CSV table of C-alpha atoms in Angstrom, one decimal:
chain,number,residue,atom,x,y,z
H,1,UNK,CA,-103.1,108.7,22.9
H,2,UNK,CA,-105.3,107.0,25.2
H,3,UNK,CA,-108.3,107.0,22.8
H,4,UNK,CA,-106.0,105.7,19.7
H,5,UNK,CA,-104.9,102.5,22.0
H,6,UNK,CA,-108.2,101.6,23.0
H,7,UNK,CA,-109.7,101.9,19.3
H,8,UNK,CA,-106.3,99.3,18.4
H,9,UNK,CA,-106.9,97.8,21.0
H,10,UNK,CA,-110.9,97.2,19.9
H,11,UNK,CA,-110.0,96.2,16.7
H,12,UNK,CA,-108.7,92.9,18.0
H,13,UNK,CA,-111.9,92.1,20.4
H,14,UNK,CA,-114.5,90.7,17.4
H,15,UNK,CA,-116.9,88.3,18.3
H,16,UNK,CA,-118.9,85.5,16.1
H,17,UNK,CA,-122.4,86.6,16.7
H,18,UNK,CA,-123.7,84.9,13.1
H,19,UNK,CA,-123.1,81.7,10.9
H,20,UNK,CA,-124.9,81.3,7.4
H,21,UNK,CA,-123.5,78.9,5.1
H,22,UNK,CA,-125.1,79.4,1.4
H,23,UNK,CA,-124.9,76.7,-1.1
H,24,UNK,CA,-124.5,76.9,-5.0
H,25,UNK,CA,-126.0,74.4,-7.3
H,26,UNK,CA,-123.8,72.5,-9.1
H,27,UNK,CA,-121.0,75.1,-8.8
H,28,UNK,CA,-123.0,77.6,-10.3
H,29,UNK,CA,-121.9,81.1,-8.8
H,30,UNK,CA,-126.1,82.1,-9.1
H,31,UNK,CA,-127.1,82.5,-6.4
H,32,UNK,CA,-130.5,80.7,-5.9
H,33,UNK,CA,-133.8,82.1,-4.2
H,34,UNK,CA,-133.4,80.1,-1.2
H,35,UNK,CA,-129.6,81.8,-1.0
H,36,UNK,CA,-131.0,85.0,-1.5
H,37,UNK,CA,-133.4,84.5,1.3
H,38,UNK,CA,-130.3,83.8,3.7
H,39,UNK,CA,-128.3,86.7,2.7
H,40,UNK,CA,-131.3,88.4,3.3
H,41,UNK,CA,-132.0,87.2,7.1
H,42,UNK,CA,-128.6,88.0,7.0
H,43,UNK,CA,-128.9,91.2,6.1
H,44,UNK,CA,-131.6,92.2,8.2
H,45,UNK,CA,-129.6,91.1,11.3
H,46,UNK,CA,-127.2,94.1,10.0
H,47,UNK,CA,-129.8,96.6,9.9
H,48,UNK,CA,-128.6,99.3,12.6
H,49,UNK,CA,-125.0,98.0,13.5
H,50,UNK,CA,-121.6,99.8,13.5
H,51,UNK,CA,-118.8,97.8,13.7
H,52,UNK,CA,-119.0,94.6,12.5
H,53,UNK,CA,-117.2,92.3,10.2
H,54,UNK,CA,-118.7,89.4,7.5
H,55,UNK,CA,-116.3,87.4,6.6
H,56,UNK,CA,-116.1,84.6,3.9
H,57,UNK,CA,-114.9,81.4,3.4
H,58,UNK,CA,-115.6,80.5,0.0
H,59,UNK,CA,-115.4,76.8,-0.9
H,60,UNK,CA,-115.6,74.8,-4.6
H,61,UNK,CA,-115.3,71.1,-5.8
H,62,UNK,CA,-112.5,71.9,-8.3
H,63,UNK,CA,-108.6,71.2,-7.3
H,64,UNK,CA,-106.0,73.8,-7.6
H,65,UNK,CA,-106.0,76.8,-9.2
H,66,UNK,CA,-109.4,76.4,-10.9
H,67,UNK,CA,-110.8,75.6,-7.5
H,68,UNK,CA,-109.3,79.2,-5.7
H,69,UNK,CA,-110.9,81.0,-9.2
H,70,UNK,CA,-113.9,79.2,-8.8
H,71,UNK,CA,-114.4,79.9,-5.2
H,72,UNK,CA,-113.9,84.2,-5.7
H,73,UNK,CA,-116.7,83.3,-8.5
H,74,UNK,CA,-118.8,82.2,-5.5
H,75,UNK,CA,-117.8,84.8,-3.1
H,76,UNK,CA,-117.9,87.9,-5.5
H,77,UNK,CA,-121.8,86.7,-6.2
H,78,UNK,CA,-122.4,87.1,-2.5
H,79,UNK,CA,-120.7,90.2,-1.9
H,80,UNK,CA,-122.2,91.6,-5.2
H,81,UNK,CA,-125.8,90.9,-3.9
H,82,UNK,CA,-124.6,92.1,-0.2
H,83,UNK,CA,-123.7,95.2,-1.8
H,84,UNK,CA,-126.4,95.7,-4.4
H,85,UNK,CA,-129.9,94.7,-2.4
H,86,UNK,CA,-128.9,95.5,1.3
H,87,UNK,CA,-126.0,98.6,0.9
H,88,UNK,CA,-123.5,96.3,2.6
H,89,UNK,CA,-120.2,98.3,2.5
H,90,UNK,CA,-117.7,96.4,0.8
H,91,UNK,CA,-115.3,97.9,3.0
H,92,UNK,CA,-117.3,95.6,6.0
H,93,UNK,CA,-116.5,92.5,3.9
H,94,UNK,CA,-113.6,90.2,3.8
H,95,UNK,CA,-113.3,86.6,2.1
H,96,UNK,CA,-110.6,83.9,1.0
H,97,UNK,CA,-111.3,81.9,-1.7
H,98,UNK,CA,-110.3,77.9,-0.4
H,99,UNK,CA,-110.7,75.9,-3.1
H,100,UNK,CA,-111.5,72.2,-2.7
H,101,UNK,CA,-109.5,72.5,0.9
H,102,UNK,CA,-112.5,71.9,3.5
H,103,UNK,CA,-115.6,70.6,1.4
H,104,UNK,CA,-117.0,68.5,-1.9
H,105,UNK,CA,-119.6,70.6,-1.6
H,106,UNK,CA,-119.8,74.3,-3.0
H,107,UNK,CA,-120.3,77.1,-0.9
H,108,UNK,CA,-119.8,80.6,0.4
H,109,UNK,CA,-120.1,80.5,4.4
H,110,UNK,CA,-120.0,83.6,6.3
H,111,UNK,CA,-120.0,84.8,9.6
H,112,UNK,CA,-120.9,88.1,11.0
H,113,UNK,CA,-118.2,89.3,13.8
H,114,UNK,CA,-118.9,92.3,15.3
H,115,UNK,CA,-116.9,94.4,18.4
């Protein structure tokens, strides 16, 4: 019983140890060689680790509903190339699409927690 409460316990003691914002051109959800070189730096800082967390934001121009569906456009191109070029787990990412909420500028930001 011991080990089970320490391993909830663990589960709530996550730690930012990363912050990569990628932008989109013109709301495009391709993900541009420049992005691609950041998700791989990304990446590479992943290489070896157990335990960690990437989560999302993923921001777009657009108001309302079009804006949340335009933002899971953005953040399903990252986690897509995550999972394809580095073996990211999908089950080691989480995002929420946001909309217009924080930015006027398009983007996917993510930050790497880790325990």
């Amino acid at each position: 019983m011991t080990q089970l409460n320490s391993t909830v316990h663990g589960l709530d003691q996550y730690h930012q140890v990363n912050d990569v914002s990628v932008l989109f051109h013109s709301s495009s959800p391709v993900l541009s060689a420049a992005a691609r070189k950041q998700l791989d730096d990304l990446a590479t800082t992943l290489t070896g680790r157990e335990g960690y967390i990437l989560e999302r934001e993923a921001h777009a121009p657009y108001r309302g509903s079009a804006g949340i569906q335009h933002s899971e456009r953005l953040a399903e191109a990252v986690e897509r190339y995550l999972v394809t070029e580095h073996q990211i787990p999908v089950y080691r990412m989480h995002y929420v699409a946001m909309g217009n909420m924080r930015s006027d500028k398009s983007s996917d930001t993510g930050r790497v927690r880790h325990n």
